[in-house]
XYZ file of C-alpha atoms in Angstrom:
502
model
C 57.085 144.295 -242.152
C 55.852 144.830 -238.415
C 51.911 144.576 -238.336
C 49.823 147.825 -238.114
C 49.173 148.991 -234.760
C 46.691 151.707 -234.144
C 48.188 152.598 -230.850
C 51.442 153.123 -232.685
C 50.999 156.408 -234.392
C 53.733 158.788 -235.275
C 53.601 162.342 -234.095
C 53.234 163.394 -237.881
C 50.832 165.884 -239.399
C 51.223 166.408 -243.107
C 51.279 170.264 -244.079
C 47.720 171.022 -245.361
C 47.515 170.655 -249.264
C 51.498 169.570 -249.280
C 51.491 165.764 -249.123
C 55.227 165.420 -248.684
C 55.895 168.060 -246.188
C 56.221 166.631 -242.474
C 55.268 168.804 -239.295
C 56.076 167.077 -236.066
C 53.837 168.816 -233.254
C 52.509 168.559 -229.614
C 49.135 167.279 -229.587
C 47.706 170.569 -227.819
C 48.576 172.480 -231.169
C 45.520 171.272 -232.630
C 43.270 173.139 -230.288
C 45.150 176.372 -230.355
C 44.215 176.266 -234.028
C 40.461 175.910 -233.665
C 40.446 179.037 -231.475
C 40.807 181.104 -234.770
C 37.751 181.905 -236.481
C 39.359 184.117 -239.110
C 42.655 185.631 -240.214
C 41.786 188.640 -238.226
C 41.847 186.614 -234.988
C 45.366 185.467 -235.723
C 46.786 189.022 -236.575
C 45.314 190.159 -233.203
C 48.039 188.193 -231.050
C 50.053 191.086 -232.548
C 48.089 193.529 -230.313
C 47.961 190.849 -227.259
C 49.522 192.042 -223.791
C 51.576 190.302 -222.709
C 53.052 189.497 -226.073
C 51.858 185.964 -227.661
C 54.006 183.045 -226.868
C 56.214 181.054 -229.770
C 53.311 178.487 -229.556
C 50.616 180.795 -230.176
C 52.280 182.540 -232.974
C 53.008 179.138 -234.854
C 49.126 177.812 -234.204
C 48.512 181.387 -236.003
C 50.768 180.361 -238.791
C 49.284 176.980 -238.869
C 45.770 178.524 -239.473
C 46.998 180.973 -241.870
C 48.758 178.480 -244.415
C 45.329 176.882 -244.630
C 42.275 177.849 -247.250
C 42.967 181.466 -246.315
C 46.495 181.679 -246.919
C 46.131 183.828 -250.244
C 44.082 186.324 -248.390
C 46.513 186.208 -245.578
C 49.391 187.161 -247.303
C 47.845 190.135 -248.979
C 46.716 191.399 -245.638
C 48.403 194.522 -244.605
C 49.265 193.022 -241.180
C 51.043 190.119 -242.737
C 54.391 191.540 -242.801
C 54.176 192.884 -239.244
C 53.340 189.214 -238.184
C 56.483 187.970 -240.165
C 58.669 190.680 -238.420
C 57.393 189.067 -235.014
C 58.181 185.826 -235.796
C 61.590 186.773 -236.969
C 62.454 188.767 -233.702
C 61.704 185.349 -231.948
C 64.042 183.092 -233.789
C 66.705 183.397 -231.249
C 64.563 181.999 -228.562
C 63.232 179.189 -230.572
C 64.408 175.554 -229.918
C 65.462 173.575 -233.113
C 61.923 171.876 -233.085
C 60.118 175.102 -233.577
C 62.487 176.229 -236.084
C 61.965 173.054 -238.161
C 58.071 173.296 -237.799
C 58.212 177.182 -238.460
C 60.234 176.953 -241.556
C 57.807 174.093 -243.133
C 54.703 176.276 -242.371
C 56.427 179.328 -243.681
C 57.291 177.475 -246.925
C 53.876 176.354 -247.595
C 52.419 179.476 -246.829
C 53.970 181.843 -249.222
C 57.488 180.256 -250.819
C 57.855 183.360 -253.195
C 56.777 186.017 -250.645
C 60.135 188.177 -249.980
C 59.122 188.442 -246.142
C 58.712 184.474 -245.841
C 62.002 184.007 -247.581
C 63.717 186.333 -245.369
C 62.294 184.617 -242.148
C 63.091 181.121 -243.676
C 66.785 182.191 -244.207
C 66.989 184.004 -240.738
C 65.905 180.412 -239.549
C 68.301 178.613 -241.318
C 70.985 181.022 -240.356
C 70.091 180.131 -236.633
C 70.175 176.441 -237.266
C 73.761 176.447 -238.608
C 74.732 177.365 -234.999
C 73.048 174.347 -233.265
C 74.821 171.450 -234.718
C 73.199 169.392 -232.018
C 69.487 169.761 -233.597
C 68.069 166.492 -234.251
C 68.368 165.291 -238.275
C 64.572 165.628 -238.647
C 64.771 169.205 -237.890
C 67.627 169.998 -239.952
C 65.946 168.457 -242.835
C 62.840 170.198 -241.928
C 64.720 173.414 -242.655
C 66.665 172.169 -245.548
C 63.318 171.324 -247.379
C 61.990 174.796 -246.521
C 65.227 176.427 -247.838
C 64.913 174.522 -250.995
C 61.104 175.083 -251.262
C 61.457 179.197 -251.113
C 64.560 178.929 -253.480
C 67.170 179.904 -251.193
C 70.945 180.176 -252.504
C 72.837 179.017 -249.440
C 75.553 176.585 -250.475
C 77.186 176.783 -246.863
C 73.671 175.965 -245.214
C 72.994 172.958 -247.820
C 76.392 171.713 -246.858
C 75.763 171.963 -243.381
C 72.540 169.877 -243.794
C 74.694 167.299 -245.844
C 77.086 166.778 -243.143
C 74.674 166.711 -240.419
C 72.423 163.963 -242.342
C 75.476 162.041 -243.204
C 76.901 161.928 -239.848
C 73.785 161.241 -238.023
C 71.587 159.041 -240.537
C 71.234 156.313 -238.129
C 69.187 158.709 -236.346
C 66.818 159.287 -239.187
C 63.372 157.952 -239.334
C 61.850 156.760 -242.875
C 59.854 159.999 -242.767
C 62.680 162.147 -242.427
C 64.849 160.195 -244.998
C 62.003 160.646 -247.451
C 61.780 164.574 -246.542
C 65.413 164.457 -247.404
C 65.073 163.043 -251.249
C 62.398 165.725 -251.467
C 64.553 168.300 -250.419
C 67.561 167.102 -252.694
C 65.194 167.081 -255.479
C 63.869 170.597 -254.674
C 67.134 172.059 -254.241
C 68.091 171.100 -257.766
C 71.378 170.165 -256.312
C 72.240 166.806 -257.873
C 73.982 164.924 -255.283
C 74.319 161.134 -256.203
C 76.209 160.274 -253.204
C 73.905 161.218 -250.750
C 70.834 160.201 -252.613
C 72.243 156.713 -252.700
C 73.283 156.992 -248.958
C 69.624 157.898 -248.281
C 68.036 155.073 -250.406
C 70.415 152.319 -249.004
C 69.209 153.673 -245.418
C 65.501 153.377 -246.211
C 66.225 149.856 -247.731
C 67.897 149.033 -244.675
C 64.933 150.173 -242.686
C 62.386 148.206 -244.681
C 62.278 145.411 -242.298
C 60.574 147.679 -239.615
C 58.240 149.350 -242.272
C 54.389 149.650 -241.692
C 51.866 150.299 -244.648
C 52.542 153.979 -243.794
C 56.410 154.018 -244.694
C 55.582 151.864 -247.705
C 53.188 154.119 -249.085
C 55.207 157.310 -248.113
C 58.477 155.998 -249.554
C 56.749 155.125 -252.937
C 55.150 158.538 -253.279
C 58.659 160.142 -252.634
C 60.259 157.948 -255.223
C 57.671 158.800 -257.802
C 57.495 162.379 -257.105
C 61.351 162.569 -257.459
C 61.202 160.067 -260.238
C 63.923 158.219 -258.398
C 64.179 154.608 -260.050
C 65.967 152.713 -257.329
C 65.665 148.925 -258.193
C 67.043 147.418 -254.816
C 64.500 149.612 -253.059
C 61.565 149.188 -255.396
C 62.097 145.418 -255.144
C 62.150 145.576 -251.337
C 58.994 147.662 -251.130
C 57.234 145.702 -254.020
C 57.997 142.236 -251.958
C 56.702 144.065 -248.778
C 53.418 144.726 -250.636
C 52.817 141.159 -251.925
C 53.936 139.525 -248.834
C 51.599 141.707 -246.641
C 48.447 142.423 -248.769
C 46.423 141.870 -245.604
C 48.288 144.924 -243.561
C 47.479 147.550 -246.287
C 43.917 149.176 -246.352
C 42.618 149.248 -250.005
C 43.333 153.056 -250.581
C 46.883 152.240 -249.528
C 47.001 149.492 -252.239
C 45.724 151.794 -254.581
C 48.305 154.439 -254.198
C 51.016 151.572 -254.186
C 49.947 150.361 -257.140
C 49.998 153.769 -259.006
C 53.126 154.964 -257.757
C 54.709 151.729 -258.866
C 53.522 152.253 -261.989
C 54.845 155.612 -262.764
C 58.030 154.161 -261.864
C 57.316 151.335 -264.786
C 57.546 148.906 -262.004
C 54.189 146.888 -262.053
C 53.798 143.479 -263.884
C 50.537 142.174 -264.738
C 50.774 139.439 -262.429
C 51.535 141.982 -259.127
C 48.529 144.322 -260.578
C 46.259 141.476 -260.631
C 47.285 140.102 -257.280
C 46.364 143.384 -255.711
C 43.386 143.962 -257.441
C 41.805 140.616 -256.508
C 42.169 141.830 -252.923
C 40.601 145.173 -253.634
C 37.886 143.724 -255.825
C 35.757 142.595 -253.089
C 35.127 146.036 -251.961
C 35.085 147.901 -255.353
C 31.549 149.337 -254.760
C 32.997 151.020 -251.731
C 35.709 153.016 -253.363
C 35.463 156.496 -254.097
C 35.345 157.546 -257.985
C 38.784 159.192 -257.519
C 40.141 155.820 -256.180
C 38.683 153.929 -258.944
C 40.242 156.311 -261.397
C 43.794 155.350 -259.776
C 42.994 151.681 -260.749
C 42.237 152.785 -264.269
C 45.103 154.959 -264.798
C 47.332 152.260 -263.051
C 46.124 149.669 -265.936
C 46.403 152.318 -268.299
C 50.185 153.033 -267.706
C 50.977 149.155 -267.266
C 48.997 148.603 -270.777
C 46.351 146.177 -269.298
C 43.872 147.430 -272.005
C 42.018 144.271 -271.501
C 41.959 143.827 -267.761
C 38.396 143.759 -266.332
C 38.872 146.846 -264.358
C 37.957 148.911 -267.281
C 34.503 148.080 -266.581
C 34.636 150.844 -263.734
C 34.444 153.440 -266.188
C 30.803 152.790 -266.935
C 29.939 154.088 -263.714
C 31.981 156.978 -263.231
C 30.817 160.528 -264.249
C 33.065 163.717 -263.866
C 32.069 166.228 -260.952
C 33.179 169.833 -260.326
C 34.643 168.671 -256.861
C 37.127 166.551 -258.174
C 40.821 167.562 -258.115
C 42.204 168.378 -261.652
C 44.486 165.328 -261.633
C 41.573 163.112 -261.138
C 39.907 164.558 -264.445
C 43.363 163.883 -266.067
C 42.987 160.283 -265.313
C 39.432 160.156 -266.255
C 40.315 161.562 -269.925
C 43.519 159.294 -270.215
C 41.494 156.237 -269.296
C 38.589 156.887 -271.125
C 40.363 157.308 -274.449
C 42.883 154.391 -273.493
C 40.334 151.960 -272.824
C 37.464 153.102 -275.186
C 39.417 154.766 -278.196
C 38.311 157.881 -279.928
C 34.876 157.419 -280.859
C 31.999 159.672 -280.614
C 30.797 158.470 -277.687
C 34.365 159.015 -275.892
C 34.584 162.731 -277.439
C 31.326 163.894 -275.865
C 32.435 162.581 -272.410
C 35.820 164.098 -272.753
C 34.454 167.341 -273.877
C 32.375 167.445 -270.611
C 35.288 167.204 -268.735
C 37.346 169.560 -270.642
C 34.802 172.025 -269.509
C 35.139 171.697 -265.955
C 38.952 171.542 -266.327
C 38.930 174.682 -268.256
C 37.467 176.514 -265.100
C 40.598 175.772 -263.016
C 44.313 177.193 -263.167
C 46.467 175.539 -265.677
C 48.190 172.522 -263.869
C 52.093 172.760 -263.707
C 53.153 169.640 -263.654
C 55.082 168.531 -266.760
C 54.403 164.721 -266.299
C 50.868 165.170 -265.795
C 50.321 167.882 -268.616
C 52.151 165.728 -271.334
C 50.430 162.277 -270.447
C 47.129 164.257 -270.730
C 47.918 166.089 -274.074
C 48.962 162.484 -275.540
C 45.160 161.412 -274.973
C 43.911 164.297 -276.312
C 46.204 164.450 -279.414
C 44.693 160.920 -280.354
C 41.186 162.220 -279.939
C 41.882 165.432 -281.793
C 43.013 163.525 -284.912
C 39.023 162.457 -285.211
C 37.623 165.355 -283.481
C 39.352 168.427 -284.598
C 37.485 170.618 -282.271
C 38.331 169.014 -279.115
C 40.946 171.516 -277.739
C 38.094 174.323 -278.094
C 36.619 172.842 -274.991
C 39.900 174.086 -272.970
C 40.304 177.770 -272.412
C 43.311 179.572 -274.554
C 45.484 179.336 -271.320
C 45.425 175.902 -271.058
C 46.054 175.345 -274.644
C 49.192 177.480 -274.312
C 50.328 175.680 -271.077
C 50.215 172.429 -272.764
C 52.050 173.655 -275.878
C 54.663 175.020 -273.716
C 55.453 171.744 -272.069
C 55.658 170.265 -275.478
C 58.018 172.691 -276.697
C 60.252 172.367 -273.556
C 59.971 168.745 -273.643
C 62.595 168.310 -276.363
C 65.339 169.811 -274.268
C 64.608 167.832 -271.076
C 64.608 164.664 -273.301
C 67.947 165.277 -274.628
C 69.338 165.286 -271.130
C 68.064 161.924 -270.356
C 70.770 159.008 -270.355
C 68.554 156.531 -271.801
C 67.929 158.608 -274.873
C 71.709 159.734 -275.191
C 72.610 156.053 -275.172
C 70.006 154.938 -277.736
C 71.173 157.927 -279.707
C 74.590 156.845 -279.809
C 73.951 153.109 -280.561
C 71.631 154.365 -283.494
C 74.229 156.802 -284.757
C 76.835 154.227 -284.667
C 75.093 151.815 -286.449
C 73.828 153.959 -289.028
C 77.463 154.220 -290.654
C 77.360 150.753 -291.597
C 73.528 150.121 -292.449
C 71.023 151.796 -294.438
C 69.102 153.533 -291.656
C 68.885 157.251 -290.781
C 67.037 157.496 -287.337
C 66.467 161.181 -286.757
C 66.156 162.348 -283.133
C 63.090 164.351 -281.684
C 61.058 164.578 -285.098
C 57.273 165.237 -285.146
C 54.551 162.677 -286.477
C 51.296 164.709 -286.850
C 50.636 166.136 -283.390
C 53.073 163.888 -281.800
C 56.680 164.085 -280.982
C 58.712 160.889 -281.352
C 62.165 160.313 -279.805
C 63.829 158.588 -282.931
C 62.291 158.495 -286.700
C 63.349 156.254 -289.549
C 60.957 158.056 -292.306
C 61.814 156.062 -295.427
C 60.885 152.841 -293.474
C 58.175 154.436 -291.341
C 60.025 153.180 -287.972
C 59.453 155.185 -284.829
C 61.718 154.502 -281.354
C 60.455 155.957 -278.177
C 62.476 155.500 -275.036
C 60.645 155.123 -271.469
C 61.925 157.496 -268.764
C 60.831 157.728 -265.339
C 60.373 161.366 -265.782
C 57.275 160.527 -267.932
C 54.196 158.939 -266.768
C 53.185 157.731 -270.159
C 54.182 154.226 -271.765
C 53.461 155.750 -275.265
C 50.429 153.121 -275.779
C 47.854 156.010 -276.855
C 50.654 157.650 -279.140
C 51.774 154.382 -280.551
C 48.318 153.080 -281.485
C 47.723 156.298 -283.291
C 50.942 155.774 -285.172
C 50.044 152.209 -285.893
C 47.038 153.269 -287.509
C 48.760 155.856 -289.677
C 50.968 153.129 -290.988
C 54.111 153.621 -288.739
C 56.027 150.982 -286.949
C 56.164 152.100 -283.293
C 58.562 150.700 -281.045
C 59.484 151.255 -277.276
C 62.877 151.188 -275.479
C 61.761 149.980 -271.875
C 63.439 151.666 -269.231
C 64.077 148.916 -266.878
C 64.995 146.413 -269.790
C 67.625 149.099 -271.040
C 68.869 150.017 -267.524
C 69.884 146.060 -267.154
C 72.267 146.271 -270.001
C 75.805 146.985 -269.307
C 77.605 147.227 -272.516
C 77.123 148.875 -275.980
C 77.117 145.495 -277.643
C 74.058 144.324 -275.481
C 72.497 147.620 -276.347
C 72.940 147.167 -280.062
C 71.515 143.816 -279.539
C 68.471 144.836 -277.723
C 67.587 147.464 -280.397
C 68.138 144.728 -283.309
C 65.747 142.271 -281.366
C 63.264 145.639 -281.305
C 63.750 146.257 -285.074
C 63.316 142.560 -285.952
C 59.601 142.692 -284.832
C 59.141 145.124 -287.845
C 60.917 142.604 -290.164
C 64.302 145.081 -289.858
C 67.571 144.638 -288.197
C 70.578 146.826 -287.685
């Protein structure tokens, strides 16, 4: 991996509040943005004589997509601004088409006017096959974000990326993975091609590329073993090339993909440990939640919890990390309940989260606490409770589609014809949903999946206390098995730990 050179800085600005959008801008745009003090200053561009240039209109969009975006979209002049942009599309170069599409998709992805302009940009780009892959992928990502139904355009994007993939940077390749994920067009061939190209580029990766690629794989739940091994090796061999924030985020992303061993965590933690006191509380929580997801309950990192107190300025995800880590490391006692309730009151003031992965992990921890503290959910608003319950109800449908779940179910169903076992799929035990339940023998089997953050540690601790024998089919262990007989042998070994076997 190349050493980090501060003079080698990519011309990349991440779209505000959206860490997986990439906008490539000339340096002078930042000064244009600073000239706007309010959205009214932006809308005054419409009355300028002569009319504003394309760069000025873009600077306005950049400002509007910031903190004022909700009010900006509601402003009566917003539609006129969109009309002005649409009228200039024919005179934009492909770089502007890409940048405009990304900013607009961030500004208001569900707004009809925005969708119309993004669609017009995509139509214009189809007529420019000479455009750089970066610009084509930017428009493709924007089209997926606003949920455009344009098969012809997405086919064009696929063809151009495939033909010119050697011109694509790591950032462009990562954005293309987000595009595929958001478009809900499962394209295994294109995904594999992009991941292979990323793996090929790892020899030239700097720390930014490693962090960004892991973030992409984590957010899209893409478990590409060959790529993850390359990235893990890069981190282990070049620990001095990452700052502490980058190392923590790498650890966290790898843990969401079930790809962190205790040794790897300890090696990275040793490097970070010297500067623990200098870390912000949210970063400390990332270390804690990573240890939780890796089931390292006895690791000394748990001591960090003693000095952390939730504050209103935290992001909601930090509050989730705090609650989960607190319950995981310290159990469900009264002291834990009191601290969690204080945090839940802060969470209740926020809009309910829309991420299924975070919500289900958060609820798993709360359900264990609720068993001994029945009023715990009263600290949340009704909207939050409804949102969490909704995710649980829809989870059954999603689990059934997971290849790992289907394979385990097939082996258990086949074995049950010859042995005295009846594993029922998707049953409930108290507040917890389990993948497979053998009620007579009180055996529970859950199947790890990259689409879920949880490793079931808290759930299984609760079930063990209730007299059940919880087992977990580990994602990477199961994935390495290529035959049905091998799968049967794996499940047999699991069951033997409960003095049972198929």
